[in-house]
PDB file of C-alpha atoms in Angstrom:
ATOM      1  CA  UNK F   1     -63.000 -69.556-135.892  1.00 95.00           C
ATOM      2  CA  UNK F   2     -62.150 -68.621-132.318  1.00 97.00           C
ATOM      3  CA  UNK F   3     -58.614 -69.858-131.687  1.00 98.00           C
ATOM      4  CA  UNK F   4     -56.263 -70.164-128.707  1.00 98.00           C
ATOM      5  CA  UNK F   5     -52.505 -70.397-129.285  1.00 98.00           C
ATOM      6  CA  UNK F   6     -50.222 -72.259-126.887  1.00 97.00           C
ATOM      7  CA  UNK F   7     -46.614 -71.450-127.792  1.00 96.00           C
ATOM      8  CA  UNK F   8     -43.682 -70.382-125.609  1.00 93.00           C
ATOM      9  CA  UNK F   9     -41.779 -68.567-128.370  1.00 93.00           C
ATOM     10  CA  UNK F  10     -43.202 -65.047-128.333  1.00 94.00           C
ATOM     11  CA  UNK F  11     -41.986 -64.384-131.871  1.00 93.00           C
ATOM     12  CA  UNK F  12     -43.612 -67.484-133.337  1.00 93.00           C
ATOM     13  CA  UNK F  13     -46.760 -66.996-131.226  1.00 95.00           C
ATOM     14  CA  UNK F  14     -47.328 -63.431-132.367  1.00 94.00           C
ATOM     15  CA  UNK F  15     -46.488 -64.256-135.974  1.00 94.00           C
ATOM     16  CA  UNK F  16     -49.026 -67.069-135.926  1.00 95.00           C
ATOM     17  CA  UNK F  17     -51.610 -64.795-134.347  1.00 96.00           C
ATOM     18  CA  UNK F  18     -51.093 -62.214-137.079  1.00 95.00           C
ATOM     19  CA  UNK F  19     -51.433 -64.864-139.771  1.00 95.00           C
ATOM     20  CA  UNK F  20     -54.702 -66.097-138.267  1.00 96.00           C
ATOM     21  CA  UNK F  21     -56.053 -62.576-137.823  1.00 96.00           C
ATOM     22  CA  UNK F  22     -55.257 -61.753-141.447  1.00 95.00           C
ATOM     23  CA  UNK F  23     -57.128 -64.896-142.512  1.00 95.00           C
ATOM     24  CA  UNK F  24     -60.274 -63.679-140.729  1.00 96.00           C
ATOM     25  CA  UNK F  25     -60.054 -65.794-137.593  1.00 97.00           C
ATOM     26  CA  UNK F  26     -60.229 -64.481-134.033  1.00 97.00           C
ATOM     27  CA  UNK F  27     -57.357 -65.272-131.672  1.00 97.00           C
ATOM     28  CA  UNK F  28     -59.156 -65.212-128.328  1.00 98.00           C
ATOM     29  CA  UNK F  29     -56.239 -66.260-126.132  1.00 97.00           C
ATOM     30  CA  UNK F  30     -52.497 -66.818-125.981  1.00 97.00           C
ATOM     31  CA  UNK F  31     -50.481 -68.924-123.537  1.00 97.00           C
ATOM     32  CA  UNK F  32     -46.744 -69.344-123.112  1.00 95.00           C
ATOM     33  CA  UNK F  33     -46.854 -72.479-120.953  1.00 96.00           C
ATOM     34  CA  UNK F  34     -49.006 -75.573-120.550  1.00 95.00           C
ATOM     35  CA  UNK F  35     -50.586 -74.546-117.258  1.00 95.00           C
ATOM     36  CA  UNK F  36     -51.689 -71.154-118.594  1.00 96.00           C
ATOM     37  CA  UNK F  37     -53.010 -72.848-121.724  1.00 97.00           C
ATOM     38  CA  UNK F  38     -55.499 -74.909-119.735  1.00 97.00           C
ATOM     39  CA  UNK F  39     -56.712 -71.764-117.979  1.00 97.00           C
ATOM     40  CA  UNK F  40     -57.022 -69.738-121.169  1.00 97.00           C
ATOM     41  CA  UNK F  41     -59.052 -72.447-122.900  1.00 97.00           C
ATOM     42  CA  UNK F  42     -61.379 -72.712-119.907  1.00 97.00           C
ATOM     43  CA  UNK F  43     -61.912 -68.933-119.914  1.00 97.00           C
ATOM     44  CA  UNK F  44     -62.410 -68.419-123.656  1.00 97.00           C
ATOM     45  CA  UNK F  45     -64.140 -71.606-124.926  1.00 96.00           C
ATOM     46  CA  UNK F  46     -62.429 -71.557-128.359  1.00 98.00           C
ATOM     47  CA  UNK F  47     -63.266 -73.645-131.416  1.00 97.00           C
ATOM     48  CA  UNK F  48     -59.643 -74.641-131.898  1.00 97.00           C
ATOM     49  CA  UNK F  49     -56.397 -74.779-129.921  1.00 98.00           C
ATOM     50  CA  UNK F  50     -53.030 -74.645-131.704  1.00 97.00           C
ATOM     51  CA  UNK F  51     -50.418 -76.032-129.321  1.00 96.00           C
ATOM     52  CA  UNK F  52     -46.654 -76.473-129.395  1.00 95.00           C
ATOM     53  CA  UNK F  53     -45.715 -79.932-128.124  1.00 92.00           C
ATOM     54  CA  UNK F  54     -42.699 -78.702-126.162  1.00 90.00           C
ATOM     55  CA  UNK F  55     -43.654 -75.977-123.694  1.00 91.00           C
ATOM     56  CA  UNK F  56     -42.775 -74.881-120.169  1.00 93.00           C
ATOM     57  CA  UNK F  57     -42.617 -75.825-117.389  1.00 91.00           C
ATOM     58  CA  UNK F  58     -40.650 -78.950-118.378  1.00 88.00           C
ATOM     59  CA  UNK F  59     -39.948 -78.183-122.057  1.00 87.00           C
ATOM     60  CA  UNK F  60     -40.558 -81.843-122.957  1.00 85.00           C
ATOM     61  CA  UNK F  61     -44.039 -82.954-124.024  1.00 88.00           C
ATOM     62  CA  UNK F  62     -45.996 -80.541-121.807  1.00 92.00           C
ATOM     63  CA  UNK F  63     -48.069 -79.253-124.719  1.00 93.00           C
ATOM     64  CA  UNK F  64     -49.078 -82.761-125.795  1.00 90.00           C
ATOM     65  CA  UNK F  65     -50.027 -83.696-122.244  1.00 91.00           C
ATOM     66  CA  UNK F  66     -52.100 -80.523-121.965  1.00 94.00           C
ATOM     67  CA  UNK F  67     -53.777 -81.455-125.246  1.00 94.00           C
ATOM     68  CA  UNK F  68     -54.805 -84.794-123.761  1.00 90.00           C
ATOM     69  CA  UNK F  69     -56.329 -83.021-120.774  1.00 93.00           C
ATOM     70  CA  UNK F  70     -58.168 -80.624-123.065  1.00 95.00           C
ATOM     71  CA  UNK F  71     -59.530 -83.499-125.136  1.00 92.00           C
ATOM     72  CA  UNK F  72     -60.952 -85.093-121.984  1.00 92.00           C
ATOM     73  CA  UNK F  73     -62.485 -81.839-120.734  1.00 95.00           C
ATOM     74  CA  UNK F  74     -63.649 -80.490-124.106  1.00 95.00           C
ATOM     75  CA  UNK F  75     -64.310 -83.392-126.511  1.00 92.00           C
ATOM     76  CA  UNK F  76     -65.495 -81.125-129.329  1.00 93.00           C
ATOM     77  CA  UNK F  77     -62.466 -78.806-129.209  1.00 96.00           C
ATOM     78  CA  UNK F  78     -60.301 -78.988-132.317  1.00 95.00           C
ATOM     79  CA  UNK F  79     -56.650 -79.508-131.424  1.00 95.00           C
ATOM     80  CA  UNK F  80     -53.612 -78.994-133.652  1.00 95.00           C
ATOM     81  CA  UNK F  81     -50.193 -79.883-132.277  1.00 94.00           C
ATOM     82  CA  UNK F  82     -47.114 -78.206-133.720  1.00 94.00           C
ATOM     83  CA  UNK F  83     -43.573 -79.500-133.388  1.00 89.00           C
ATOM     84  CA  UNK F  84     -40.095 -79.003-134.783  1.00 85.00           C
ATOM     85  CA  UNK F  85     -39.559 -82.765-134.939  1.00 77.00           C
ATOM     86  CA  UNK F  86     -41.757 -85.853-135.173  1.00 74.00           C
ATOM     87  CA  UNK F  87     -42.827 -87.122-131.760  1.00 70.00           C
ATOM     88  CA  UNK F  88     -45.566 -89.752-131.842  1.00 63.00           C
ATOM     89  CA  UNK F  89     -45.924 -90.645-128.157  1.00 66.00           C
ATOM     90  CA  UNK F  90     -49.331 -88.994-127.684  1.00 62.00           C
ATOM     91  CA  UNK F  91     -50.511 -88.661-131.267  1.00 65.00           C
ATOM     92  CA  UNK F  92     -52.126 -92.087-131.687  1.00 62.00           C
ATOM     93  CA  UNK F  93     -54.429 -91.613-128.709  1.00 66.00           C
ATOM     94  CA  UNK F  94     -55.386 -88.112-129.806  1.00 73.00           C
ATOM     95  CA  UNK F  95     -55.889 -88.853-133.483  1.00 69.00           C
ATOM     96  CA  UNK F  96     -58.318 -91.659-132.637  1.00 64.00           C
ATOM     97  CA  UNK F  97     -60.666 -89.108-131.050  1.00 70.00           C
ATOM     98  CA  UNK F  98     -61.157 -86.951-134.166  1.00 72.00           C
ATOM     99  CA  UNK F  99     -60.779 -83.193-134.543  1.00 85.00           C
ATOM    100  CA  UNK F 100     -57.014 -83.520-134.311  1.00 88.00           C
ATOM    101  CA  UNK F 101     -54.016 -82.388-136.318  1.00 88.00           C
ATOM    102  CA  UNK F 102     -50.269 -82.808-135.952  1.00 89.00           C
ATOM    103  CA  UNK F 103     -48.083 -80.632-138.168  1.00 90.00           C
ATOM    104  CA  UNK F 104     -44.403 -79.811-138.245  1.00 89.00           C
ATOM    105  CA  UNK F 105     -43.782 -76.100-137.789  1.00 89.00           C
ATOM    106  CA  UNK F 106     -42.228 -75.824-141.242  1.00 85.00           C
ATOM    107  CA  UNK F 107     -45.683 -76.516-142.707  1.00 79.00           C
ATOM    108  CA  UNK F 108     -46.940 -73.182-141.381  1.00 84.00           C
ATOM    109  CA  UNK F 109     -44.913 -71.556-144.161  1.00 83.00           C
ATOM    110  CA  UNK F 110     -47.368 -73.007-146.676  1.00 87.00           C
ATOM    111  CA  UNK F 111     -50.112 -70.689-145.464  1.00 91.00           C
ATOM    112  CA  UNK F 112     -52.974 -71.967-147.612  1.00 90.00           C
ATOM    113  CA  UNK F 113     -52.422 -75.611-146.679  1.00 87.00           C
ATOM    114  CA  UNK F 114     -51.945 -74.707-143.032  1.00 92.00           C
ATOM    115  CA  UNK F 115     -55.190 -72.728-142.866  1.00 93.00           C
ATOM    116  CA  UNK F 116     -57.009 -75.510-144.689  1.00 90.00           C
ATOM    117  CA  UNK F 117     -55.721 -77.994-142.114  1.00 89.00           C
ATOM    118  CA  UNK F 118     -56.988 -75.830-139.239  1.00 94.00           C
ATOM    119  CA  UNK F 119     -60.429 -75.579-140.828  1.00 93.00           C
ATOM    120  CA  UNK F 120     -60.565 -79.331-141.376  1.00 87.00           C
ATOM    121  CA  UNK F 121     -59.615 -80.083-137.762  1.00 90.00           C
ATOM    122  CA  UNK F 122     -62.100 -77.578-136.329  1.00 92.00           C
ATOM    123  CA  UNK F 123     -64.806 -79.371-138.338  1.00 88.00           C
ATOM    124  CA  UNK F 124     -63.897 -82.701-136.726  1.00 84.00           C
ATOM    125  CA  UNK F 125     -61.490 -84.004-139.350  1.00 80.00           C
ATOM    126  CA  UNK F 126     -57.808 -84.875-139.265  1.00 79.00           C
ATOM    127  CA  UNK F 127     -54.639 -83.235-140.553  1.00 83.00           C
ATOM    128  CA  UNK F 128     -51.411 -85.127-140.111  1.00 81.00           C
ATOM    129  CA  UNK F 129     -48.015 -84.166-141.417  1.00 81.00           C
ATOM    130  CA  UNK F 130     -46.670 -86.664-143.973  1.00 76.00           C
ATOM    131  CA  UNK F 131     -43.607 -87.292-141.774  1.00 76.00           C
ATOM    132  CA  UNK F 132     -45.865 -88.099-138.813  1.00 72.00           C
ATOM    133  CA  UNK F 133     -47.903 -90.461-140.969  1.00 71.00           C
ATOM    134  CA  UNK F 134     -44.730 -92.191-142.137  1.00 68.00           C
ATOM    135  CA  UNK F 135     -43.583 -92.698-138.555  1.00 69.00           C
ATOM    136  CA  UNK F 136     -46.948 -94.128-137.503  1.00 64.00           C
ATOM    137  CA  UNK F 137     -47.228 -96.423-140.487  1.00 63.00           C
ATOM    138  CA  UNK F 138     -43.681 -97.632-140.043  1.00 61.00           C
ATOM    139  CA  UNK F 139     -44.623 -99.080-136.660  1.00 57.00           C
ATOM    140  CA  UNK F 140     -47.276-101.431-138.033  1.00 56.00           C
ATOM    141  CA  UNK F 141     -46.394-105.028-138.914  1.00 61.00           C
ATOM    142  CA  UNK F 142     -49.817-105.633-140.449  1.00 64.00           C
ATOM    143  CA  UNK F 143     -48.962-103.272-143.301  1.00 72.00           C
ATOM    144  CA  UNK F 144     -47.032-106.142-144.857  1.00 76.00           C
ATOM    145  CA  UNK F 145     -50.305-107.334-146.378  1.00 81.00           C
ATOM    146  CA  UNK F 146     -50.799-104.074-148.293  1.00 84.00           C
ATOM    147  CA  UNK F 147     -49.545-103.433-151.795  1.00 90.00           C
ATOM    148  CA  UNK F 148     -47.235-100.432-152.382  1.00 89.00           C
ATOM    149  CA  UNK F 149     -50.152 -98.535-153.959  1.00 93.00           C
ATOM    150  CA  UNK F 150     -52.413 -99.302-150.982  1.00 89.00           C
ATOM    151  CA  UNK F 151     -49.740 -97.961-148.631  1.00 84.00           C
ATOM    152  CA  UNK F 152     -49.638 -94.744-150.661  1.00 88.00           C
ATOM    153  CA  UNK F 153     -53.421 -94.448-150.468  1.00 88.00           C
ATOM    154  CA  UNK F 154     -53.416 -95.114-146.723  1.00 83.00           C
ATOM    155  CA  UNK F 155     -50.738 -92.492-146.094  1.00 80.00           C
ATOM    156  CA  UNK F 156     -52.688 -89.843-148.000  1.00 83.00           C
ATOM    157  CA  UNK F 157     -55.906 -90.769-146.191  1.00 79.00           C
ATOM    158  CA  UNK F 158     -54.076 -90.310-142.918  1.00 73.00           C
ATOM    159  CA  UNK F 159     -52.944 -86.852-143.980  1.00 72.00           C
ATOM    160  CA  UNK F 160     -56.630 -85.938-144.241  1.00 72.00           C
ATOM    161  CA  UNK F 161     -57.133 -86.290-147.988  1.00 79.00           C
ATOM    162  CA  UNK F 162     -60.591 -87.199-149.248  1.00 82.00           C
ATOM    163  CA  UNK F 163     -60.932 -89.975-151.809  1.00 88.00           C
ATOM    164  CA  UNK F 164     -61.021 -87.301-154.503  1.00 91.00           C
ATOM    165  CA  UNK F 165     -57.905 -85.723-153.030  1.00 88.00           C
ATOM    166  CA  UNK F 166     -56.100 -89.059-153.004  1.00 91.00           C
ATOM    167  CA  UNK F 167     -57.067 -89.527-156.641  1.00 94.00           C
ATOM    168  CA  UNK F 168     -55.629 -86.142-157.613  1.00 93.00           C
ATOM    169  CA  UNK F 169     -52.354 -86.827-155.823  1.00 92.00           C
ATOM    170  CA  UNK F 170     -51.921 -90.295-157.310  1.00 95.00           C
ATOM    171  CA  UNK F 171     -53.537 -89.663-160.708  1.00 95.00           C
ATOM    172  CA  UNK F 172     -56.312 -92.188-160.044  1.00 95.00           C
ATOM    173  CA  UNK F 173     -60.041 -91.905-160.598  1.00 94.00           C
ATOM    174  CA  UNK F 174     -62.211 -91.815-157.500  1.00 92.00           C
ATOM    175  CA  UNK F 175     -63.744 -95.231-158.092  1.00 93.00           C
ATOM    176  CA  UNK F 176     -60.267 -96.782-158.157  1.00 95.00           C
ATOM    177  CA  UNK F 177     -59.423 -95.041-154.889  1.00 94.00           C
ATOM    178  CA  UNK F 178     -62.622 -96.391-153.322  1.00 92.00           C
ATOM    179  CA  UNK F 179     -61.571 -99.898-154.389  1.00 93.00           C
ATOM    180  CA  UNK F 180     -58.155 -99.441-152.758  1.00 92.00           C
ATOM    181  CA  UNK F 181     -59.757 -98.118-149.562  1.00 87.00           C
ATOM    182  CA  UNK F 182     -62.099-101.109-149.357  1.00 86.00           C
ATOM    183  CA  UNK F 183     -59.154-103.460-149.864  1.00 88.00           C
ATOM    184  CA  UNK F 184     -57.120-101.690-147.159  1.00 84.00           C
ATOM    185  CA  UNK F 185     -59.966-101.963-144.674  1.00 79.00           C
ATOM    186  CA  UNK F 186     -60.434-105.619-145.448  1.00 79.00           C
ATOM    187  CA  UNK F 187     -56.751-106.486-145.080  1.00 79.00           C
ATOM    188  CA  UNK F 188     -56.489-104.587-141.785  1.00 73.00           C
ATOM    189  CA  UNK F 189     -59.643-106.178-140.415  1.00 69.00           C
ATOM    190  CA  UNK F 190     -61.483-102.878-140.067  1.00 65.00           C
ATOM    191  CA  UNK F 191     -65.161-102.420-140.774  1.00 56.00           C
ATOM    192  CA  UNK F 192     -65.931 -99.933-143.510  1.00 49.00           C
ATOM    193  CA  UNK F 193     -67.676 -96.729-142.495  1.00 49.00           C
ATOM    194  CA  UNK F 194     -69.332 -94.193-144.788  1.00 49.00           C
ATOM    195  CA  UNK F 195     -67.795 -91.317-142.861  1.00 51.00           C
ATOM    196  CA  UNK F 196     -64.333 -90.844-144.318  1.00 49.00           C
ATOM    197  CA  UNK F 197     -62.640 -89.157-141.370  1.00 52.00           C
ATOM    198  CA  UNK F 198     -63.769 -91.864-138.961  1.00 57.00           C
ATOM    199  CA  UNK F 199     -62.299 -94.522-141.249  1.00 62.00           C
ATOM    200  CA  UNK F 200     -58.981 -92.698-141.334  1.00 62.00           C
ATOM    201  CA  UNK F 201     -58.896 -92.288-137.586  1.00 57.00           C
ATOM    202  CA  UNK F 202     -59.771 -95.917-137.047  1.00 56.00           C
ATOM    203  CA  UNK F 203     -56.926 -97.000-139.337  1.00 63.00           C
ATOM    204  CA  UNK F 204     -54.402 -94.788-137.566  1.00 62.00           C
ATOM    205  CA  UNK F 205     -55.515 -95.877-134.103  1.00 53.00           C
ATOM    206  CA  UNK F 206     -55.275 -99.504-135.198  1.00 51.00           C
ATOM    207  CA  UNK F 207     -51.854 -99.097-136.724  1.00 58.00           C
ATOM    208  CA  UNK F 208     -50.494 -97.166-133.771  1.00 57.00           C
ATOM    209  CA  UNK F 209     -51.260 -99.993-131.370  1.00 48.00           C
ATOM    210  CA  UNK F 210     -48.945-102.396-133.174  1.00 45.00           C
TER     211      UNK F 210
END
């Protein structure tokens, strides 16, 4: 993949670039602030942008706001937000568009899972940190209708797990997972869709509006 990194910490930025290079990806641009990030993406047309939420000039949510601009300008661009702490202000809107990930920076230390998440997002899927998922799900009153097992299934779906992946994590066969998914969709009033990632995104967008 061709990747742009938006990160104001030079040490973290260069370490991430080295990790991506070693994994066979091409880092085509680096930016230390949100304004430069927009320019670099426009100049390099990457497949994926990895962006720190807090960047100059304001050091608040500049990276997330830049990500929203990038999504509008480049709908097919994969976007992964990185953060030290869970901040969900912009994540619901972005996750509902597909090709989006939100990971805590500590997750980068698990290199294989991190690289898998980047690949999944670049392909149009989702990759959400379990803590982010928990924060989003905790905001939804309509979850009261779900059983504890259905909540577990929903959380793993939101992290980007396939039905098979959910089954492995919860020691369930895939047919049982499919039954839980159908029940979740019914209880939340969402139409079923054969494309797994779109179902996950629809659930998260729905939950985040409550």
